[in-house]
Coordinates of C-alpha atoms in Angstrom, one line a residue:
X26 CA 29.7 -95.2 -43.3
X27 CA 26.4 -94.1 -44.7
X28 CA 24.0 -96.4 -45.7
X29 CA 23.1 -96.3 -49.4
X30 CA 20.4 -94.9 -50.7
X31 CA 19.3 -98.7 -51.9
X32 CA 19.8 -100.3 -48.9
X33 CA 17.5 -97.7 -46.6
X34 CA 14.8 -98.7 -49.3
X35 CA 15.1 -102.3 -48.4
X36 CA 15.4 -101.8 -44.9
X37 CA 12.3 -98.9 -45.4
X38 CA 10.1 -102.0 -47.0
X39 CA 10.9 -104.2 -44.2
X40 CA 11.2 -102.5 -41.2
X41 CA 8.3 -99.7 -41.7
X42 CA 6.2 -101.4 -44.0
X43 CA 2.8 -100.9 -41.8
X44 CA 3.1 -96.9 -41.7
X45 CA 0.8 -96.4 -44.6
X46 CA -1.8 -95.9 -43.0
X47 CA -3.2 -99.6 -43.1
X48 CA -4.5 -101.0 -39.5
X49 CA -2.9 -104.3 -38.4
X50 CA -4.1 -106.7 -36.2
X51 CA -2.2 -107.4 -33.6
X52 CA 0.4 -110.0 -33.5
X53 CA 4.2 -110.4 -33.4
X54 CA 5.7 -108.8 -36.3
X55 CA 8.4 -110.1 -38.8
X56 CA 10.5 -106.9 -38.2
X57 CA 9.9 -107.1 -34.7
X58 CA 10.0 -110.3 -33.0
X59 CA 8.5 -109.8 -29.4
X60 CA 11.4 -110.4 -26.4
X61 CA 8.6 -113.4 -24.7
X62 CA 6.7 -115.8 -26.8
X63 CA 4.1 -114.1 -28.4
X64 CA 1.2 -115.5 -25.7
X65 CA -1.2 -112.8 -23.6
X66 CA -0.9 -112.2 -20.4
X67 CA -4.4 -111.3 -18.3
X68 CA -4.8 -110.4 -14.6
X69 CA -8.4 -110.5 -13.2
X70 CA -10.3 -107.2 -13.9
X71 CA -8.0 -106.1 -16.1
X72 CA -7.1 -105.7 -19.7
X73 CA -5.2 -108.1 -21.5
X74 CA -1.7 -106.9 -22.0
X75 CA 0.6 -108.1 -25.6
X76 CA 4.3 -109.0 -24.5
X77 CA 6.5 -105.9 -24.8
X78 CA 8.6 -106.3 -28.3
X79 CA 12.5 -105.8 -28.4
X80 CA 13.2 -102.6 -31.7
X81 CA 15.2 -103.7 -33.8
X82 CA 17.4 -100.8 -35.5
X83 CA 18.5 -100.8 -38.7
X84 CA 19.1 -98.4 -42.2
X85 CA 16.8 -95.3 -42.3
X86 CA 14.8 -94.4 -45.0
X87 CA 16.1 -91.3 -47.0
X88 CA 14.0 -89.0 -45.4
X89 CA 16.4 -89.1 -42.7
X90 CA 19.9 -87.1 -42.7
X91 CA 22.7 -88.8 -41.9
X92 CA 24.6 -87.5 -38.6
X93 CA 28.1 -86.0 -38.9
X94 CA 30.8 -88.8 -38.6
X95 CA 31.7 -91.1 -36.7
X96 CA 28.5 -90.8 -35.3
X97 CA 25.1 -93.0 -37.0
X98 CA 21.5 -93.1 -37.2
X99 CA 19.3 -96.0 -37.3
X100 CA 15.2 -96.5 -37.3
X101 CA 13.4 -99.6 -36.7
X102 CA 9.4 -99.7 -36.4
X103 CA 7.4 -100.4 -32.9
X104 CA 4.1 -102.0 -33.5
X105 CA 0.9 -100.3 -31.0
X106 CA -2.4 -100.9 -30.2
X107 CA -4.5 -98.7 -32.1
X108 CA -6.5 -97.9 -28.8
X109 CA -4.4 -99.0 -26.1
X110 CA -7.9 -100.4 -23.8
X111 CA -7.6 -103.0 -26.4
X112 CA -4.4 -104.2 -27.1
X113 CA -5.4 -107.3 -28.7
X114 CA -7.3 -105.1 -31.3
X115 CA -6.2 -103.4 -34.4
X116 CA -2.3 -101.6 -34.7
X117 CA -0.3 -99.5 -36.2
X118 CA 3.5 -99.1 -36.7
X119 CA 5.2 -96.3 -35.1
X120 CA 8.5 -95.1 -37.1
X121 CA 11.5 -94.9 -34.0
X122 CA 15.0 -93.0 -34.9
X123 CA 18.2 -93.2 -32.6
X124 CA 21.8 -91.8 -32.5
X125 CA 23.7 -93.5 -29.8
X126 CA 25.2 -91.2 -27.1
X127 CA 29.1 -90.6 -27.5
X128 CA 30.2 -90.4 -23.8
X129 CA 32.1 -93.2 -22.0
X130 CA 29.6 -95.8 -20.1
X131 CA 29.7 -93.3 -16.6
X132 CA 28.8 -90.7 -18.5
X133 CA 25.4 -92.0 -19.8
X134 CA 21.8 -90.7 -18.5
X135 CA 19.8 -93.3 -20.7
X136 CA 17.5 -92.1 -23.6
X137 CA 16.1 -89.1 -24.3
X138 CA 13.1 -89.1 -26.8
X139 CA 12.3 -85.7 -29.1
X140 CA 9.6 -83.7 -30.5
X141 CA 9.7 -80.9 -32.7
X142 CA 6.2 -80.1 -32.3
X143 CA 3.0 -79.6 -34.9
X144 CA 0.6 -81.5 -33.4
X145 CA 1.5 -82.8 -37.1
X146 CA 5.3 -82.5 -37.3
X147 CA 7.9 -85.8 -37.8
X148 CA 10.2 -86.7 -35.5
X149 CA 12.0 -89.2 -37.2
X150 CA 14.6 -86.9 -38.4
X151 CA 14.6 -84.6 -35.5
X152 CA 17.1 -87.0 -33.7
X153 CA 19.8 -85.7 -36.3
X154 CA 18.7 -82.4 -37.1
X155 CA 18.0 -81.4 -33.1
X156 CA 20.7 -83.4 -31.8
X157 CA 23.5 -81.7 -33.6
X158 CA 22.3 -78.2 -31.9
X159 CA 22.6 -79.8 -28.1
X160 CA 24.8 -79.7 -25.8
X161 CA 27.7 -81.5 -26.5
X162 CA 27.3 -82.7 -23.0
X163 CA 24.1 -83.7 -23.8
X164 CA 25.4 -85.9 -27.0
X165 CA 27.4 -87.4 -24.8
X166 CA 24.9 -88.7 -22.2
X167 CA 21.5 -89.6 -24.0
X168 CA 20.3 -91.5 -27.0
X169 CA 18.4 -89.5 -28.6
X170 CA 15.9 -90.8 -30.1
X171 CA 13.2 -89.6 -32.7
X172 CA 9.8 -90.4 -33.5
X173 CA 6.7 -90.2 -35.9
X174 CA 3.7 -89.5 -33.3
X175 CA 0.6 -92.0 -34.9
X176 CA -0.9 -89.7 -37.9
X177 CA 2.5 -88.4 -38.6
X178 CA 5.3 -89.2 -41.1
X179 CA 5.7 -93.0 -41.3
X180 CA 3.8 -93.8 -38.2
X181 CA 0.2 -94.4 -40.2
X182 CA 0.1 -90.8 -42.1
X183 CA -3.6 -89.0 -42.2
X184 CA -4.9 -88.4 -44.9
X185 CA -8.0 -85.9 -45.1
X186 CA -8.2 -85.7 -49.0
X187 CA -8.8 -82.6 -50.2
X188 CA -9.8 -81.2 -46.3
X189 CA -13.2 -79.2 -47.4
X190 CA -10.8 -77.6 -50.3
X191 CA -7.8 -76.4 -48.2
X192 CA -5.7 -77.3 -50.6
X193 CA -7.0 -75.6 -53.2
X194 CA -4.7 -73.0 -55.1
X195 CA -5.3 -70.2 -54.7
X196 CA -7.1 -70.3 -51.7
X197 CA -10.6 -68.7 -50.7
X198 CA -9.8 -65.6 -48.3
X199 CA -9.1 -66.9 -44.9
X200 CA -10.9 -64.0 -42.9
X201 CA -14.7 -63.7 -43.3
X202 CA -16.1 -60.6 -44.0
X203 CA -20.1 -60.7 -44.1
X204 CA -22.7 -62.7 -43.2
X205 CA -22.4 -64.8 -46.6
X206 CA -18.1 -65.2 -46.3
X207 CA -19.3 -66.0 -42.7
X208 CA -21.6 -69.0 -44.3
X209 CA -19.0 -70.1 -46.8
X210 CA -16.1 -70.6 -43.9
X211 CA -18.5 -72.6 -41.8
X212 CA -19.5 -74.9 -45.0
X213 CA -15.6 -75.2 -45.4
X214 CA -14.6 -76.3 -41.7
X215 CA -18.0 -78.5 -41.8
X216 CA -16.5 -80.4 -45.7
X217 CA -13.3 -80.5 -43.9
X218 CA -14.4 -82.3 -40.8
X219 CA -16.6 -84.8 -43.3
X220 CA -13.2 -85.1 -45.7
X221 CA -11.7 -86.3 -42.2
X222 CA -14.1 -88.7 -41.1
X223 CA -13.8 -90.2 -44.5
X224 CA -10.2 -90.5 -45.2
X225 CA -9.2 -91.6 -40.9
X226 CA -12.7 -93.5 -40.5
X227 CA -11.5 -95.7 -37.6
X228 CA -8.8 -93.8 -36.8
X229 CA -10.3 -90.7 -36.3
X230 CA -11.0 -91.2 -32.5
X231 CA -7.2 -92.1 -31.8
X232 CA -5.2 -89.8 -33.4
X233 CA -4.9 -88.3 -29.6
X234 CA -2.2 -86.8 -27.3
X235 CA -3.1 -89.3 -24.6
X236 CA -2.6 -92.3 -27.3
X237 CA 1.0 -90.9 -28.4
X238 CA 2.3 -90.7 -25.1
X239 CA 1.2 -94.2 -23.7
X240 CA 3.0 -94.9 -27.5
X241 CA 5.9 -93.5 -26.2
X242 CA 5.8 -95.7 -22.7
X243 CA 4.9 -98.2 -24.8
X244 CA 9.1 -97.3 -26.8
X245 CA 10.4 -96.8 -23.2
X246 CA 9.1 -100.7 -22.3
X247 CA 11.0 -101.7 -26.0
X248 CA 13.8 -99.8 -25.2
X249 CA 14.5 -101.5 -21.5
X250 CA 14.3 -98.2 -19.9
X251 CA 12.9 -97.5 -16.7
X252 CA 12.3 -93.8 -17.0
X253 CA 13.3 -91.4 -20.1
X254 CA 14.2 -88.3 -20.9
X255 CA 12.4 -85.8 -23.2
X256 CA 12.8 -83.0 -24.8
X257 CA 9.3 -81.4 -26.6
X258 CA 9.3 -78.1 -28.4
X259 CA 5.6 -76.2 -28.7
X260 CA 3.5 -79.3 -29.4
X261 CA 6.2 -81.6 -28.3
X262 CA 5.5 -80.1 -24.5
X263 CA 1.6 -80.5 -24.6
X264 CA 2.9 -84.6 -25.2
X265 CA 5.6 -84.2 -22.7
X266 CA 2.8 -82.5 -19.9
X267 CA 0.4 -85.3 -21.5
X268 CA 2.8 -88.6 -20.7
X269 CA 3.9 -86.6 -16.7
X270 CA 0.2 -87.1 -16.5
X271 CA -0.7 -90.4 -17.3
X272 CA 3.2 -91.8 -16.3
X273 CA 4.2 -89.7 -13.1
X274 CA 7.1 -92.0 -12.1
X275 CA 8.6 -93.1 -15.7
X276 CA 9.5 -89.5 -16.2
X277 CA 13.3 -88.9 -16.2
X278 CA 14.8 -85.3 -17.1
X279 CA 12.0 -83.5 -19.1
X280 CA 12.2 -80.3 -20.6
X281 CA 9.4 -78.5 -22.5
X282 CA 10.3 -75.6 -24.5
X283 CA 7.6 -73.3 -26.2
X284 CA 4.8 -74.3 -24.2
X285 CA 1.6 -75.1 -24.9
X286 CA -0.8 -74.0 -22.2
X287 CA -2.7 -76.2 -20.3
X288 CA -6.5 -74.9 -22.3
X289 CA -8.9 -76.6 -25.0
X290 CA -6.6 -76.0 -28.5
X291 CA -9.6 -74.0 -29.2
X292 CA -8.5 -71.4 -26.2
X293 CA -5.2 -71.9 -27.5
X294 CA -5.4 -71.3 -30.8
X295 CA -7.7 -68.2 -29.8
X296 CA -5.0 -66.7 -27.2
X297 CA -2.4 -67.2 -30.4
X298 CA -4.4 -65.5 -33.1
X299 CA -4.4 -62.7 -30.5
X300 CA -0.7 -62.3 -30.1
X301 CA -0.1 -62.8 -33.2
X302 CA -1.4 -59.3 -34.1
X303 CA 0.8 -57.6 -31.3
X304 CA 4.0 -59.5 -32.7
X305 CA 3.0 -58.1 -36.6
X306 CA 2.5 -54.8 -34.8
X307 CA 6.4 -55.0 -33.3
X308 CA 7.3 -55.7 -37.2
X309 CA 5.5 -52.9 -38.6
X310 CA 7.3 -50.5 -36.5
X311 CA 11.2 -52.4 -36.7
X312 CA 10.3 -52.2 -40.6
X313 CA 9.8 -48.2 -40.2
X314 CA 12.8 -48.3 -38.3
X315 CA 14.6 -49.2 -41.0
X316 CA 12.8 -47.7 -43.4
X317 CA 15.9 -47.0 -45.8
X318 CA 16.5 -50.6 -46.2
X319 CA 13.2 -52.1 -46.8
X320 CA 11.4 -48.3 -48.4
X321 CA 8.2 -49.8 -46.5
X322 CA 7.1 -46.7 -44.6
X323 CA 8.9 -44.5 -42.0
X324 CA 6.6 -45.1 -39.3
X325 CA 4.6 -48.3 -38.1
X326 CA 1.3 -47.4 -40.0
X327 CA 2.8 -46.2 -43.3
X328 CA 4.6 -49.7 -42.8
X329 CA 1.0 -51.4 -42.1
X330 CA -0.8 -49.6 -44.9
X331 CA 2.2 -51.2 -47.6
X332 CA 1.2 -54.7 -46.0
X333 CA -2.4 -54.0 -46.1
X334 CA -2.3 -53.1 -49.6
X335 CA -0.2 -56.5 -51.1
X336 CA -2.6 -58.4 -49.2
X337 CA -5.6 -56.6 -51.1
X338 CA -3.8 -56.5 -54.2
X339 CA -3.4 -60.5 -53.9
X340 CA -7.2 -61.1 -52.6
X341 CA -8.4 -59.2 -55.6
X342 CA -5.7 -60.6 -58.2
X343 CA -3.4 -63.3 -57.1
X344 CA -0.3 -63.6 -58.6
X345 CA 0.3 -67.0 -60.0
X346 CA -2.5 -68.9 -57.8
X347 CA -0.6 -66.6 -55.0
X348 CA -3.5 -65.0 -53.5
X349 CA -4.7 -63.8 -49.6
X350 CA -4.7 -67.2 -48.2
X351 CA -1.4 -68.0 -49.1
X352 CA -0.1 -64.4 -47.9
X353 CA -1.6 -65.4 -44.6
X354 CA 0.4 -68.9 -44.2
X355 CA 3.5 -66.6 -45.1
X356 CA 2.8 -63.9 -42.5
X357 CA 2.2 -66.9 -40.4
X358 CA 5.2 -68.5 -40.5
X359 CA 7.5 -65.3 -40.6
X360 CA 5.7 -63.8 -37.2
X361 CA 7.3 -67.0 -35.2
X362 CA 11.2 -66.5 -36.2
X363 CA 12.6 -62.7 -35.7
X364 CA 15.5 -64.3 -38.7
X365 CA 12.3 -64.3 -40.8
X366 CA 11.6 -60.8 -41.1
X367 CA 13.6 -59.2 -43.4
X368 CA 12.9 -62.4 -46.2
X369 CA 9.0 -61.3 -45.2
X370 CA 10.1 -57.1 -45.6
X371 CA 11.8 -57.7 -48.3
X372 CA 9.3 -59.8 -49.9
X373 CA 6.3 -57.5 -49.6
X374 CA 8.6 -54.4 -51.2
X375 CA 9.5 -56.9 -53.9
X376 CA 5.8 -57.1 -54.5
X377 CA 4.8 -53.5 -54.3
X378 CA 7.8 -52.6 -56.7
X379 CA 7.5 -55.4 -59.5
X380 CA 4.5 -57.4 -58.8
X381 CA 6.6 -60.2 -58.2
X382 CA 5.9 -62.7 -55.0
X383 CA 8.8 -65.2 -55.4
X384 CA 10.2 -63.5 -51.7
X385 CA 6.7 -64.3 -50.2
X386 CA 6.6 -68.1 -51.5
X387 CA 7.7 -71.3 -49.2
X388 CA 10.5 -73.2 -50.8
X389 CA 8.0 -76.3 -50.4
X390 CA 4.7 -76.4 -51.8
X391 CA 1.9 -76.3 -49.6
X392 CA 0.1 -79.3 -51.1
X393 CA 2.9 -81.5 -50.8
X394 CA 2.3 -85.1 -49.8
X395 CA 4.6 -84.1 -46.2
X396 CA 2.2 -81.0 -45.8
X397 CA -0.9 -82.9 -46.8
X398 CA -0.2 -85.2 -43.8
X399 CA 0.8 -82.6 -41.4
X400 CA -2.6 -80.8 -41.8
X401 CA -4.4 -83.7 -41.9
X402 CA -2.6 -85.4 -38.6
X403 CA -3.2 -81.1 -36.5
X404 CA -6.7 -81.2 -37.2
X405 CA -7.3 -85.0 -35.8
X406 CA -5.1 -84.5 -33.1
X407 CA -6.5 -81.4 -32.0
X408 CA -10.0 -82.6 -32.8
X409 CA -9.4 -86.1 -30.5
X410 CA -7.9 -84.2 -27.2
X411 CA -11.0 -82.5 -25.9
X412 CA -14.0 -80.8 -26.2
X413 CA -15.7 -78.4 -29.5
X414 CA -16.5 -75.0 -29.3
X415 CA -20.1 -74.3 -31.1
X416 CA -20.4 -72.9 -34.2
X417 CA -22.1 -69.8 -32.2
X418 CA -18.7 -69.0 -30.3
X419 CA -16.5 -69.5 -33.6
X420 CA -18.6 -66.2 -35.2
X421 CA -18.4 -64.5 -32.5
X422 CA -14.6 -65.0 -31.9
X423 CA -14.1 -64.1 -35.2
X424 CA -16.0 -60.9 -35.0
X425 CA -14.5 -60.1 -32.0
X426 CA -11.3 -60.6 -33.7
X427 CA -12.2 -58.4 -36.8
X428 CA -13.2 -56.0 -34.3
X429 CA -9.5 -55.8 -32.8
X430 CA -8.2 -55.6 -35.9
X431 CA -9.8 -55.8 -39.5
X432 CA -6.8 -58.0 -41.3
X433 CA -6.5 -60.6 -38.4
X434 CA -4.1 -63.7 -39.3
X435 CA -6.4 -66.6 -38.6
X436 CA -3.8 -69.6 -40.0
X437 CA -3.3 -70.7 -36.7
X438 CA -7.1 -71.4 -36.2
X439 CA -7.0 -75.1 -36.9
X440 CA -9.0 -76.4 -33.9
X441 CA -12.2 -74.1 -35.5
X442 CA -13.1 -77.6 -37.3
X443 CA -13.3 -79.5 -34.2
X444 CA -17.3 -77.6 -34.1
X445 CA -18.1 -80.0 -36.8
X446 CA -15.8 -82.8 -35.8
X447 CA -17.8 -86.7 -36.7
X448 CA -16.1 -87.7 -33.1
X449 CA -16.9 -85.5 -30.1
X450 CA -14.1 -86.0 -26.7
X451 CA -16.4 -85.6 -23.4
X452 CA -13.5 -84.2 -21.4
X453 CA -9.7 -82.5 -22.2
X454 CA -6.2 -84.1 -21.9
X455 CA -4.8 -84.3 -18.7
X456 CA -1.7 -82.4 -18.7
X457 CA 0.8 -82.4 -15.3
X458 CA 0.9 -84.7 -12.4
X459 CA 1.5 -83.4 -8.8
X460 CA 4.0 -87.0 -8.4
X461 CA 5.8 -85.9 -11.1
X462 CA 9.3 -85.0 -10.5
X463 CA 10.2 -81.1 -11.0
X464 CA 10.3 -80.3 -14.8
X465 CA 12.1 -77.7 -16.7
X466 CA 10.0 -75.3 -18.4
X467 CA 11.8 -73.1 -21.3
X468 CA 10.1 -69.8 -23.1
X469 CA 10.8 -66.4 -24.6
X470 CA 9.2 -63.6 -22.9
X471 CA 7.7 -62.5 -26.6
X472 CA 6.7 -65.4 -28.3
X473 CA 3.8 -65.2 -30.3
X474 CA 3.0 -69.1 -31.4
X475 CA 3.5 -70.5 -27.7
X476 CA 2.6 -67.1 -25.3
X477 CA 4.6 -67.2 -22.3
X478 CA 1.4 -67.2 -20.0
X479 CA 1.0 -70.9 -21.5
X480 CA 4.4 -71.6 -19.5
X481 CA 3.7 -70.0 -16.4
X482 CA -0.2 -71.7 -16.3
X483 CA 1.2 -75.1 -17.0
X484 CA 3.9 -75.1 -13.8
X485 CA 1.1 -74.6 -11.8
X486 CA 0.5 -78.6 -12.6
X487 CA 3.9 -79.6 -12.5
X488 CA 4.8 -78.7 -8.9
X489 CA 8.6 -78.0 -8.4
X490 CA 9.3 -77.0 -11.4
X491 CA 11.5 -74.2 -12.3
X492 CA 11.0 -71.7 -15.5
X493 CA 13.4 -70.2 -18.1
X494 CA 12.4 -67.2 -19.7
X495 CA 14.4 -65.6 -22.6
X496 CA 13.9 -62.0 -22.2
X497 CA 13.9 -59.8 -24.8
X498 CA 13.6 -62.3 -27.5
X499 CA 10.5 -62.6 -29.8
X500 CA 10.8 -66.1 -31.1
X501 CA 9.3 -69.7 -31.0
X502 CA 12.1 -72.4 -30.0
X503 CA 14.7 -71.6 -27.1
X504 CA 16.9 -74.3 -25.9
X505 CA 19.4 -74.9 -29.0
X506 CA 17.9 -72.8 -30.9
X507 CA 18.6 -69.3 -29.8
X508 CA 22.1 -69.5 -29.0
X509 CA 22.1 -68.2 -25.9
X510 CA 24.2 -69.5 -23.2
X511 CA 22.5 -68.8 -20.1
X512 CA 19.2 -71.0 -21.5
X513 CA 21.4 -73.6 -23.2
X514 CA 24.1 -74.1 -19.9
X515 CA 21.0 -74.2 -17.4
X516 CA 18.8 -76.8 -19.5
X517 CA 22.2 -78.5 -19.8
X518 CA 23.2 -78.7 -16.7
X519 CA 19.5 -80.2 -15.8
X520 CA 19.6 -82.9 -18.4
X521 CA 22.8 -84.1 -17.7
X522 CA 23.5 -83.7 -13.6
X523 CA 19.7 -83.5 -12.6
X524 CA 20.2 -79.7 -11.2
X525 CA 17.1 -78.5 -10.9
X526 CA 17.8 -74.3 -10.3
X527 CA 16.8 -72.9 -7.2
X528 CA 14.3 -70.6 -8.6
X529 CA 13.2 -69.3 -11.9
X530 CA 16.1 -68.5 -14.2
X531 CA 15.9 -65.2 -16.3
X532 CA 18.3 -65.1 -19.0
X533 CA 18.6 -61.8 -21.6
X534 CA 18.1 -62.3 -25.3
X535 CA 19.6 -59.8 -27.7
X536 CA 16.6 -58.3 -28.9
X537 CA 15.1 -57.8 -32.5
X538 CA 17.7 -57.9 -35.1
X539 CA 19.1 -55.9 -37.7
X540 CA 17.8 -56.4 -40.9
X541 CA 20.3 -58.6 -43.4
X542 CA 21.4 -58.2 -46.3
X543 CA 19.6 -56.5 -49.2
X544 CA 18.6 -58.7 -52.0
X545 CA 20.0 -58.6 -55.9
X546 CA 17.3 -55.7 -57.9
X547 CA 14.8 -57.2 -58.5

């Protein structure tokens, strides 16, 4: 039965009462008695080590959906060293999420931890929502289990304040134009980066990749696991390649979907911006293509010059606090899903015909308290796993970019900050371990928020692994996402009986879509 919305408040106050952000200091906690008395251990030369705790599951907090019945979620909180070379210093709770696996006893695999990506994104209630688009094989086998990486949700949310005035509605104009917009986007990234080091002060060094995944060994020890399983979308396989790295033989079946290549997030965000502009270049011309239903253009550049003019229209005049930054975080967020383009089609001939940009707006604002701590937590993360570019190389990228084209989407660009970042990473993330076993690698041969070279660059590190491209598909998210059944059966059949493919698997996507629907007149 589902837990009432009063009882996952009390257990909320008890069993995740440190994920406010406040640091700890480290200790047995009342939620979370440790398994051994609560004495440290210390080996010569080495670090002292806490005793690993036992999680203790209980109610979720409301955030979380409840599972279709019979089956049941429950979250508990794992208290971590704030820097893990010191783990008798400061902590912080990380939120944990499980539904139980369904199969009989011989049909169990262990656990298998998820992450829906970001860096920024919760996984607390990913362990419903993803779970109940595997496999049902894979039900059967794993616990899944969810998780707020540290910064993130309940596990000690970031909080930037007002993040050099991102927030503010509507937005200054994302792309630069001139030596004195070129001035004003530098002062921004610098008051974002000084916002930062206020509001995360001694977290700002830790928010990394390499903490969260000796976090998560640090849930596999709690959990009485020897290996586990994971499952990362787009961010989530940057932390998968990050934990193959510094755990090479607690690595179970892992599969990273959407990956994230093995470069500085600077590079990546770069390559991104980049294919960003060829993806809204294939949706110019299936717009002309079905230019009866959407009356945006018959070919790709009348289709470009109707987007070109709602985004000027809203620079010059937004609509309601609805101006160009806002358009951009739209475009943005359409690009990545192909079952998001005729909402964005139909959106900017809603606008062009009666002003109106209701079909443009996200159903969630973006200075909500989830999407103030989901900006704040990409930065630091980004900003904590490696080294800056200069503020020389960020005009010139742009430039170059303005050069390519002059209405570049530049949302993505989050790691730009990093140039004026108050903590400053000496080397990158290690990503990929040659004692790893052989991972799965999953991508679609056109997507724009994870490019497929990021895939092919990252098994390179991961030797014996095997890759799954979705052709013909132009979307971000693959396995139990797409619906096909030759990625879905193969990533299956991995997870649950360890068969790793011979070779690389090439399985066909359907293509772009037909457009849905048309809307009510406006």
């Amino acid at each position: 039965m589902p837990a009432s919305p009063a009882l996952r408040r009390t257990a909320l106050l008890c069993a995740l009462a440190a994920t406010t952000g406040a640091l700890l200091p480290a200790g047995p906690a009342a939620a979370i008695p440790p398994t051994t008395p609560p004495t440290v251990r210390a080996t010569a030369g080495a670090e002292p080590q806490l005793p690993t705790p036992a999680v203790h599951f209980g109610p979720c907090p409301d955030s979380v959906p409840d599972p279709e019945g019979p089956d049941r979620v429950e979250c508990a909180g794992l208290r971590v060293p704030l820097d893990h070379t010191r783990p008798a210093g400061p902590s912080l709770e990380m939120a944990v999420s499980r539904v139980r696996a369904t199969g009989i006893p011989a049909e169990r695999r262990g656990v298998l931890l998820v992450n829906p990506g970001g860096p920024g994104g919760s996984g607390l209630p990913y362990a419903v929502t993803k779970r109940a688009k595997l496999p049902e094989s894979v039900r059967r086998a794993y616990d899944v289990i969810g998780f707020d990486p540290r910064g993130t949700g309940r596990s000690a949310p970031a909080d930037c304040g007002a993040m050099g005035g991102l927030f503010a509605s509507p937005g200054a104009d994302p792309v630069p134009v001139g030596p004195a917009a070129e001035r004003g986007y530098l002062r921004g990234l610098r008051a974002t980066a000084a916002d930062c080091a206020t509001g995360l002060g001694a977290r700002l060094p830790h928010l990394s990749t390499a903490e969260t995944a000796r976090d998560m060994d640090a849930l596999r020890a709690a959990l009485g696991e020897r290996r586990i399983g994971f499952l990362g979308v787009s961010y989530g396989s940057y932390l998968g390649a990050a934990y193959a790295a510094h755990f090479p033989h607690r690595v179970g079946q892992m599969v990273l979907d959407s990956v994230v290549g093995p470069w500085s997030w600077y590079g990546f965000d770069l390559r991104q911006s980049r294919e960003l502009l060829r993806q809204r270049a294939d949706f110019f011309d299936w717009a002309a293509r079905h230019a009866e239903r959407f009356g945006l253009g018959t070919d790709a550049a009348a289709v470009r010059r109707s987007y070109a003019k709602v985004r000027a229209a809203l620079a010059a005049r937004p609509e309601n606090a609805f101006g160009a930054a806002e358009f951009d975080r739209a475009v943005y967020r359409a690009l990545g899903r192909t079952e998001r383009w005729t909402p964005l089609a139909d959106g900017l001939r809603a606008y062009l015909r009666a002003g109106s940009t209701a079909g443009l707006r996200p159903e969630e604002p973006f200075d909500s308290p989830e999407s103030r701590t989901y900006e704040a937590a990409n930065r630091a993360v980004k900003c904590a796993d490696g080294p800056a570019p200069g503020t020389g190389r960020l005009l010139a990228d742009l430039r170059a970019l303005r050069e390519r084209d002059p209405l570049p989407v530049l949302t993505g660009m989050e790691a730009s900050v990093c140039a004026y970042w108050h903590h400053r990473p000496a080397r990158g993330t290690p990503l990929g371990s040659r004692q790893a076993p052989p991972v799965l690698l999953v991508a679609a041969a056109h997507d724009p928020v994870t490019p497929i070279e990021g895939a092919r660059a990252l098994r390179k590190r991961l030797p014996g692994s095997r890759l799954v491209t979705l052709h013909e598909d132009y979307s971000h998210g693959v396995f139990a996402s797409r619906g096909n059944s030759c990625v879905d059966g193969t990533t299956a059949a991995f997870l649950v009986d360890g068969t790793v493919p011979a070779g690389d698997v090439d399985c066909r996507g359907t293509g772009l879509p037909e457009p849905g629907a048309a809307p009510g007149r406006e």
